[in-house]
Amino acid sequence: MSKAVWGLFLREWRIASRVGGGASVGAVFFLILVAIMPFAVGPNLALLAQIGPAILWVAALLATLLGLDRLFQGDHDDGSLDVLVNSGLPLELTVLVKCAAHWAASSAPLAILSPLFGLMLGMDAGPLALVAVTLVAGTPALTMIGAIGAALTVSLKRGGLLMAVLVLPLTIPVLIFGVAAASAASGGVSPLAPPLIMLCALSLGAIALAPFAAAAALRHVRD
Amino acid sequence: MRLSAQEIAIERGGRRILSGVSFSARAGEALLLVGPNGSGKSSLLRAIAGFLPLAEGAFALEGGAPEAGIGEQAHYLGHADALKSALTAGENLAFWADALGGDSTRAAWMAALDQLGLAHVADFPVQALSAGQKRRVALARLLAAPRPIWLLDEPTTALDLAAQRRFALVMRAHLAAGGLILAATHAPLDLDGAARLSLGDVPAAGAAA
């Protein structure tokens, strides 16, 4: 079973990181979202630095959702999902492994790059590493919640938009605690620990529960 | 091992597309599902694999692994090839061998590709292969992990005559080893003594059992 798990992770990783796989596109999308913000907000460095954590988090949210709609759809379209369902691995575990590979290939690079983008928003360089930590803690929840939406829309040809509409409201708690933690990390008055702990709790909860919801959706939505 | 169905009925989209279908197949036997387009051949195979719920009836498998369902002891080969175009043929097969509980070493999947005459394309990305070559890589999945029941939906689509003959040999070897094949097909599969199950309104010429 561990061979099957590792094999699936490696396959997903390879697909995401090869040409057209979407891992690098997510990072570039993140960069562009952050880069256009100063044009929209104007040249007020103090204001940019103040809303910088929020911009980073919204950009991370949208960049995460960008590639997630294909999480199961590719496998559905080419018939792989049929074979995966009967592979002997529980479907819940298959979902979890696919999410883990997607997170490692798409979301982890965003968190690692975020200090660089924070500098573009005029944020202080010192605490930016802590902002990256909040992204590492929170993005697993985004990926797992997104996986439920991806499973629900797996058989729809243009399911990406519907998935975003379904998923974005569910990500609000993550966004609230994520921005609170990032603001606290970058020099706010409130302490960092409470929102960061909540963020970790949301991620752990999503990792534990979302595979069951997504697997149930996959079983019922497929014809 | 014996796979049987009693009075199966399947509904899709509120319409009953199959009803009162019964069959039985033993280890070493092939059963060909024949019938016109829309007669429910593919749906029957998908139902056996566990992808479609049954409106009535049940499948029974005697002599299989008691813990696993029919789907987990069967290879399902549908219209789609279940290949990732960004990966090479070898990477695809190694993954399926891992996922389906087979031997994922290079020697093992090269042997599977070689049986279908494709050893020379093992390290090419699948997107660079022709439709017939992709189909043969998909067929090699049947050999990459051993499973007793093969559920084949139009397995010889896009195959040239030489490849069809090769695949007939592969199927005969599987039957000789005690396997069981259910295939939906319009083309002759060159399996001697295979039973036929006619579905739908079959013209008299094709109905001979």
Coordinates of C-alpha atoms in Angstrom, one line a residue:
Chain A
M1 CA 0.0 0.0 0.0
S2 CA 2.8 2.4 0.8
K3 CA 4.2 1.7 -2.7
A4 CA 0.9 2.7 -4.2
V5 CA 0.8 5.9 -2.1
W6 CA 4.3 6.9 -3.0
G7 CA 3.7 6.0 -6.7
L8 CA 0.6 8.2 -6.8
F9 CA 2.4 11.1 -5.1
L10 CA 5.3 10.9 -7.5
R11 CA 3.0 10.7 -10.5
E12 CA 1.0 13.8 -9.4
W13 CA 4.3 15.7 -8.7
R14 CA 5.7 14.8 -12.1
I15 CA 2.5 15.9 -13.9
A16 CA 2.3 19.2 -12.0
S17 CA 6.0 20.0 -12.5
R18 CA 6.2 19.2 -16.2
V19 CA 5.3 21.6 -19.1
G20 CA 1.7 22.6 -18.8
G21 CA 1.3 21.1 -15.4
G22 CA 0.3 24.3 -13.6
A23 CA 2.7 24.3 -10.7
S24 CA 4.8 27.2 -12.0
V25 CA 1.8 29.0 -13.5
G26 CA 0.3 29.3 -10.0
A27 CA 3.5 31.0 -8.7
V28 CA 3.5 33.4 -11.7
F29 CA -0.2 34.2 -11.2
F30 CA 0.6 35.0 -7.5
L31 CA 3.4 37.3 -8.6
I32 CA 1.2 39.1 -11.1
L33 CA -1.6 39.6 -8.5
V34 CA 0.8 41.0 -6.0
A35 CA 2.5 43.2 -8.7
I36 CA -0.7 44.9 -9.9
M37 CA -1.9 45.8 -6.4
P38 CA 0.4 48.9 -6.0
F39 CA -1.0 50.1 -9.3
A40 CA -4.5 49.8 -8.0
V41 CA -3.9 51.2 -4.5
G42 CA -1.5 54.0 -5.5
P43 CA 2.0 55.0 -4.3
N44 CA 1.1 55.1 -0.6
L45 CA 3.8 52.9 0.9
A46 CA 2.4 53.1 4.4
L47 CA -1.0 51.9 3.2
L48 CA 0.5 49.2 1.0
A49 CA 2.6 47.9 4.0
Q50 CA -0.5 47.9 6.1
I51 CA -2.7 45.9 3.7
G52 CA 0.3 43.8 2.5
P53 CA -0.6 40.7 4.6
A54 CA -4.2 40.8 3.3
I55 CA -3.0 41.1 -0.3
L56 CA -0.6 38.2 0.1
W57 CA -3.3 36.0 1.6
V58 CA -5.9 36.9 -1.1
A59 CA -3.4 36.3 -3.8
A60 CA -2.4 32.9 -2.3
L61 CA -6.1 32.0 -2.0
L62 CA -6.7 32.8 -5.7
A63 CA -3.5 31.2 -6.9
T64 CA -4.3 28.0 -5.0
L65 CA -7.8 27.8 -6.5
L66 CA -6.4 28.4 -10.0
G67 CA -5.0 25.0 -10.4
L68 CA -7.3 23.0 -8.1
D69 CA -10.2 22.7 -10.5
R70 CA -8.1 20.2 -12.5
L71 CA -7.3 18.1 -9.4
F72 CA -9.7 15.3 -10.3
Q73 CA -11.0 16.5 -13.7
G74 CA -7.9 15.4 -15.6
D75 CA -8.2 11.9 -14.2
H76 CA -11.9 11.9 -14.8
D77 CA -11.5 12.9 -18.5
D78 CA -8.8 10.4 -19.4
G79 CA -10.3 7.4 -17.5
S80 CA -7.7 7.3 -14.8
L81 CA -10.2 7.9 -12.1
D82 CA -12.1 4.7 -13.0
V83 CA -8.9 2.7 -12.5
L84 CA -7.9 4.6 -9.3
V85 CA -11.3 3.9 -7.7
N86 CA -10.7 0.2 -8.1
S87 CA -7.0 0.3 -7.3
G88 CA -7.4 -1.1 -3.8
L89 CA -6.4 2.1 -2.2
P90 CA -9.3 3.7 -0.3
L91 CA -10.6 6.6 -2.3
E92 CA -10.2 8.9 0.7
L93 CA -6.5 8.1 0.8
T94 CA -6.2 8.7 -2.9
V95 CA -7.8 12.1 -2.4
L96 CA -5.4 12.9 0.4
V97 CA -2.3 11.9 -1.5
K98 CA -3.4 13.9 -4.6
C99 CA -4.0 17.0 -2.4
A100 CA -0.6 16.5 -0.7
A101 CA 1.2 16.4 -4.0
H102 CA -0.8 19.4 -5.3
W103 CA 0.1 21.3 -2.2
A104 CA 3.8 20.4 -2.4
A105 CA 4.0 21.3 -6.1
S106 CA 1.8 24.5 -6.1
S107 CA 1.2 26.0 -2.7
A108 CA 4.5 25.4 -0.9
P109 CA 6.4 27.4 -3.6
L110 CA 3.9 30.3 -3.0
A111 CA 4.7 30.3 0.7
I112 CA 8.4 30.1 0.0
L113 CA 8.2 33.0 -2.5
S114 CA 5.9 35.1 -0.4
P115 CA 8.7 37.0 1.5
L116 CA 10.1 38.2 -1.9
F117 CA 6.6 39.5 -2.9
G118 CA 6.1 41.0 0.5
L119 CA 9.1 43.3 -0.1
M120 CA 7.4 44.5 -3.3
L121 CA 4.5 45.6 -1.1
G122 CA 6.8 47.7 1.1
M123 CA 6.5 45.3 4.1
D124 CA 9.3 45.1 6.7
A125 CA 11.8 42.5 5.7
G126 CA 12.3 41.1 9.2
P127 CA 8.9 39.5 10.0
L128 CA 8.3 38.3 6.4
A129 CA 9.5 34.9 7.3
L130 CA 6.7 34.7 9.9
V131 CA 4.2 35.7 7.2
A132 CA 5.5 32.8 5.1
V133 CA 4.9 30.5 8.1
T134 CA 1.3 31.6 8.3
L135 CA 0.9 30.7 4.6
V136 CA 2.5 27.3 5.3
A137 CA 0.1 26.8 8.1
G138 CA -3.0 27.9 6.3
T139 CA -2.7 26.8 2.7
P140 CA -3.3 23.1 3.4
A141 CA -6.8 24.1 4.5
L142 CA -7.3 25.9 1.3
T143 CA -6.2 23.0 -0.8
M144 CA -8.3 20.5 1.1
I145 CA -11.5 22.7 1.0
G146 CA -10.8 23.3 -2.7
A147 CA -10.6 19.5 -3.2
I148 CA -14.2 19.2 -2.1
G149 CA -15.3 21.7 -4.7
A150 CA -13.1 20.0 -7.3
A151 CA -14.7 16.7 -6.6
L152 CA -18.2 18.1 -6.8
T153 CA -17.6 19.7 -10.2
V154 CA -15.5 16.9 -11.6
S155 CA -18.0 15.9 -14.4
L156 CA -18.7 19.5 -15.5
K157 CA -16.9 20.7 -18.6
R158 CA -16.5 24.3 -17.3
G159 CA -16.5 23.5 -13.7
G160 CA -13.7 25.9 -12.6
L161 CA -15.9 29.0 -12.1
L162 CA -18.6 27.0 -10.3
M163 CA -16.0 25.5 -8.1
A164 CA -14.6 28.9 -7.2
V165 CA -18.2 30.1 -6.3
L166 CA -18.7 27.0 -4.1
V167 CA -15.4 27.1 -2.4
L168 CA -14.6 30.8 -1.8
P169 CA -17.3 31.2 0.9
L170 CA -15.9 28.2 2.8
T171 CA -12.5 29.6 2.8
I172 CA -13.5 32.8 4.7
P173 CA -12.5 31.4 8.2
V174 CA -9.1 30.5 6.8
L175 CA -8.8 34.0 5.3
I176 CA -9.8 35.7 8.5
F177 CA -7.3 33.9 10.7
G178 CA -4.6 33.9 8.0
V179 CA -4.7 37.6 7.6
A180 CA -4.9 38.1 11.4
A181 CA -1.9 36.0 11.9
A182 CA 0.0 37.6 9.0
S183 CA -0.8 41.1 10.3
A184 CA 0.3 40.2 13.8
A185 CA 3.5 38.7 12.4
S186 CA 4.3 41.9 10.5
G187 CA 4.2 44.2 13.4
G188 CA 0.6 44.4 14.6
V189 CA -0.4 45.0 18.2
S190 CA -2.2 41.8 18.7
P191 CA -0.3 38.6 19.6
L192 CA 0.6 36.1 16.9
A193 CA -0.1 32.9 18.7
P194 CA -4.0 32.7 18.8
P195 CA -4.7 33.2 15.1
L196 CA -1.8 31.0 14.1
I197 CA -3.0 28.2 16.3
M198 CA -6.5 28.6 14.9
L199 CA -5.0 28.4 11.4
C200 CA -3.2 25.2 12.2
A201 CA -6.4 23.8 13.7
L202 CA -8.4 24.7 10.5
S203 CA -5.7 23.0 8.4
L204 CA -5.6 19.9 10.5
G205 CA -9.4 19.7 10.6
A206 CA -9.6 20.1 6.8
I207 CA -6.9 17.4 6.3
A208 CA -8.9 15.0 8.5
L209 CA -12.4 15.7 7.2
A210 CA -12.1 16.9 3.6
P211 CA -10.9 13.6 2.1
F212 CA -14.1 11.9 3.2
A213 CA -16.3 14.7 1.8
A214 CA -14.4 14.8 -1.5
A215 CA -14.4 11.0 -1.9
A216 CA -18.1 10.8 -1.2
A217 CA -18.7 13.5 -3.8
L218 CA -16.5 11.7 -6.3
R219 CA -18.5 8.5 -5.8
H220 CA -21.8 10.1 -6.3
V221 CA -21.1 12.7 -9.0
R222 CA -19.4 10.2 -11.4
D223 CA -21.8 8.4 -13.7
Chain B
M1 CA -13.6 -18.8 -10.0
R2 CA -17.1 -18.0 -11.4
L3 CA -18.7 -14.7 -12.1
S4 CA -22.4 -14.6 -12.5
A5 CA -25.2 -12.1 -12.8
Q6 CA -28.9 -12.7 -11.9
E7 CA -31.6 -10.7 -13.6
I8 CA -29.6 -7.5 -13.8
A9 CA -31.4 -4.2 -14.5
I10 CA -29.6 -0.9 -15.0
E11 CA -31.1 2.6 -15.3
R12 CA -29.4 5.7 -16.5
G13 CA -30.9 9.1 -16.6
G14 CA -34.3 7.7 -15.5
R15 CA -34.4 5.3 -18.5
R16 CA -34.1 1.5 -18.1
I17 CA -31.4 0.5 -20.6
L18 CA -30.9 -3.1 -19.5
S19 CA -33.2 -5.5 -17.8
G20 CA -33.4 -9.2 -17.1
V21 CA -29.8 -9.9 -18.0
S22 CA -28.2 -13.1 -16.6
F23 CA -25.0 -14.7 -17.4
S24 CA -22.3 -16.9 -15.9
A25 CA -18.6 -17.2 -16.8
R26 CA -16.0 -19.5 -15.3
A27 CA -12.3 -19.2 -15.0
G28 CA -10.7 -19.7 -18.4
E29 CA -13.8 -18.5 -20.2
A30 CA -14.4 -15.4 -22.3
L31 CA -17.8 -13.8 -22.7
L32 CA -18.4 -11.4 -25.5
L33 CA -21.1 -8.8 -25.1
V34 CA -22.6 -8.0 -28.5
G35 CA -25.4 -5.7 -29.5
P36 CA -26.0 -2.5 -31.4
N37 CA -24.9 0.9 -30.2
G38 CA -26.8 1.9 -27.1
S39 CA -27.8 -1.6 -26.1
G40 CA -26.0 -1.3 -22.7
K41 CA -22.8 -3.2 -23.3
S42 CA -20.6 -0.5 -21.7
S43 CA -23.0 0.1 -18.9
L44 CA -23.0 -3.5 -18.0
L45 CA -19.2 -3.6 -17.9
R46 CA -19.2 -0.4 -15.7
A47 CA -21.8 -1.9 -13.4
I48 CA -19.7 -5.1 -13.0
A49 CA -16.7 -2.8 -12.2
G50 CA -18.8 -1.1 -9.5
F51 CA -19.1 2.3 -11.2
L52 CA -22.9 2.1 -11.8
P53 CA -25.5 1.1 -9.3
L54 CA -27.9 -1.7 -10.2
A55 CA -31.6 -1.1 -10.3
E56 CA -32.3 -4.8 -9.8
G57 CA -30.4 -8.1 -9.5
A58 CA -26.9 -8.8 -8.3
F59 CA -23.5 -10.0 -9.3
A60 CA -21.8 -12.8 -7.6
L61 CA -18.2 -13.9 -7.6
E62 CA -17.3 -17.4 -6.3
G63 CA -13.7 -18.3 -5.6
G64 CA -12.3 -14.8 -5.6
A65 CA -10.5 -13.0 -2.7
P66 CA -13.2 -12.9 0.0
E67 CA -12.2 -9.4 1.3
A68 CA -12.1 -7.6 -2.0
G69 CA -15.0 -6.5 -4.2
I70 CA -15.3 -7.6 -7.9
G71 CA -14.0 -4.2 -9.0
E72 CA -10.8 -4.7 -7.0
Q73 CA -10.1 -8.0 -8.6
A74 CA -10.8 -6.8 -12.1
H75 CA -9.0 -4.7 -14.7
Y76 CA -11.5 -2.2 -16.3
L77 CA -10.4 -0.9 -19.7
G78 CA -12.9 1.7 -20.9
H79 CA -13.0 3.9 -24.0
A80 CA -10.4 6.2 -22.5
D81 CA -6.9 5.0 -22.2
A82 CA -6.2 6.2 -18.6
L83 CA -2.8 7.5 -19.6
K84 CA -1.2 10.8 -18.6
S85 CA 0.1 12.4 -21.8
A86 CA 2.9 14.3 -20.0
L87 CA 4.5 11.1 -18.7
T88 CA 6.3 8.5 -20.7
A89 CA 4.7 5.1 -21.5
G90 CA 7.0 3.5 -18.9
E91 CA 6.2 6.0 -16.2
N92 CA 2.5 5.4 -16.8
L93 CA 2.8 1.7 -16.6
A94 CA 5.1 1.8 -13.5
F95 CA 2.5 4.0 -11.8
W96 CA -0.3 1.6 -12.6
A97 CA 1.7 -1.4 -11.5
D98 CA 2.3 0.4 -8.1
A99 CA -1.3 1.5 -7.7
L100 CA -2.8 -1.9 -8.8
G101 CA -0.4 -4.0 -6.8
G102 CA 1.9 -5.3 -9.5
D103 CA 5.6 -5.3 -10.1
S104 CA 6.8 -1.8 -11.0
T105 CA 10.4 -2.6 -11.9
R106 CA 11.5 -1.6 -15.3
A107 CA 12.0 -5.2 -16.4
A108 CA 8.4 -6.0 -15.5
W109 CA 6.7 -3.2 -17.4
M110 CA 9.2 -3.6 -20.3
A111 CA 8.0 -7.2 -20.6
A112 CA 4.4 -6.0 -20.6
L113 CA 5.1 -3.5 -23.4
D114 CA 7.1 -6.0 -25.3
Q115 CA 4.2 -8.4 -25.4
L116 CA 2.3 -5.8 -27.3
G117 CA 5.2 -4.9 -29.5
L118 CA 5.9 -1.5 -28.0
A119 CA 9.2 -1.8 -26.2
H120 CA 10.7 0.8 -28.5
V121 CA 8.4 3.6 -27.3
A122 CA 8.8 3.0 -23.6
D123 CA 10.7 6.3 -22.9
F124 CA 8.6 8.5 -25.1
P125 CA 6.0 10.8 -23.6
V126 CA 2.5 9.4 -24.3
Q127 CA 1.4 12.6 -26.1
A128 CA 4.0 11.7 -28.9
L129 CA 2.3 8.3 -29.5
S130 CA -0.3 7.5 -32.1
A131 CA -3.9 6.5 -31.1
G132 CA -3.1 2.8 -31.7
Q133 CA 0.1 3.0 -29.7
K134 CA -1.7 4.7 -26.8
R135 CA -4.3 1.9 -26.9
R136 CA -1.5 -0.7 -26.8
V137 CA 0.1 1.0 -23.8
A138 CA -3.4 0.9 -22.1
L139 CA -3.6 -2.8 -22.9
A140 CA -0.2 -3.3 -21.4
R141 CA -1.7 -2.1 -18.1
L142 CA -3.6 -5.5 -18.0
L143 CA -0.3 -7.2 -17.8
A144 CA 1.5 -4.8 -15.5
A145 CA -0.5 -6.0 -12.5
P146 CA -2.1 -9.4 -12.3
R147 CA -5.9 -9.4 -11.9
P148 CA -8.1 -12.4 -12.7
I149 CA -11.0 -10.6 -14.3
W150 CA -10.6 -8.4 -17.4
L151 CA -13.5 -6.1 -18.3
L152 CA -12.7 -4.8 -21.8
D153 CA -14.8 -2.2 -23.6
E154 CA -13.9 -2.2 -27.3
P155 CA -10.4 -3.3 -26.5
T156 CA -9.2 -3.3 -30.1
T157 CA -10.2 0.2 -31.1
A158 CA -7.5 1.9 -33.2
L159 CA -5.4 -1.3 -33.3
D160 CA -3.9 -2.5 -36.6
L161 CA -4.3 -6.2 -37.6
A162 CA -0.9 -7.2 -36.3
A163 CA -1.6 -5.6 -32.9
Q164 CA -5.0 -7.3 -32.8
R165 CA -3.4 -10.6 -33.4
R166 CA -0.8 -9.9 -30.6
F167 CA -3.6 -8.9 -28.3
A168 CA -5.5 -12.1 -29.1
L169 CA -2.5 -14.1 -28.0
V170 CA -2.3 -12.0 -24.8
M171 CA -6.0 -12.8 -24.1
R172 CA -5.6 -16.5 -24.8
A173 CA -2.6 -16.6 -22.4
H174 CA -4.7 -14.9 -19.8
L175 CA -7.6 -17.4 -20.3
A176 CA -5.1 -20.3 -20.2
A177 CA -3.8 -19.1 -16.9
G178 CA -7.3 -19.3 -15.4
G179 CA -8.4 -15.7 -16.1
L180 CA -11.8 -14.5 -17.1
I181 CA -12.6 -12.0 -19.8
L182 CA -15.8 -10.0 -20.5
A183 CA -15.5 -7.9 -23.6
A184 CA -17.9 -5.6 -25.3
T185 CA -17.1 -5.5 -28.9
H186 CA -18.2 -5.1 -32.5
A187 CA -15.0 -6.5 -34.0
P188 CA -14.1 -10.2 -33.9
L189 CA -11.6 -10.8 -31.1
D190 CA -10.3 -14.1 -32.5
L191 CA -11.1 -16.0 -29.3
D192 CA -12.1 -19.6 -30.0
G193 CA -15.0 -20.9 -28.1
A194 CA -16.0 -17.6 -26.5
A195 CA -19.6 -17.5 -25.4
R196 CA -21.7 -14.6 -26.6
L197 CA -24.3 -12.5 -24.7
S198 CA -26.6 -10.6 -26.9
L199 CA -28.0 -7.4 -25.5
G200 CA -30.7 -5.2 -27.0
D201 CA -32.4 -5.8 -30.3
V202 CA -29.8 -7.7 -32.2
P203 CA -30.4 -8.5 -35.8
A204 CA -30.8 -12.1 -36.6
A205 CA -27.4 -12.5 -38.1
G206 CA -25.6 -11.4 -34.9
A207 CA -27.8 -13.2 -32.5
A208 CA -26.4 -16.7 -32.9
A209 CA -25.4 -17.7 -29.4

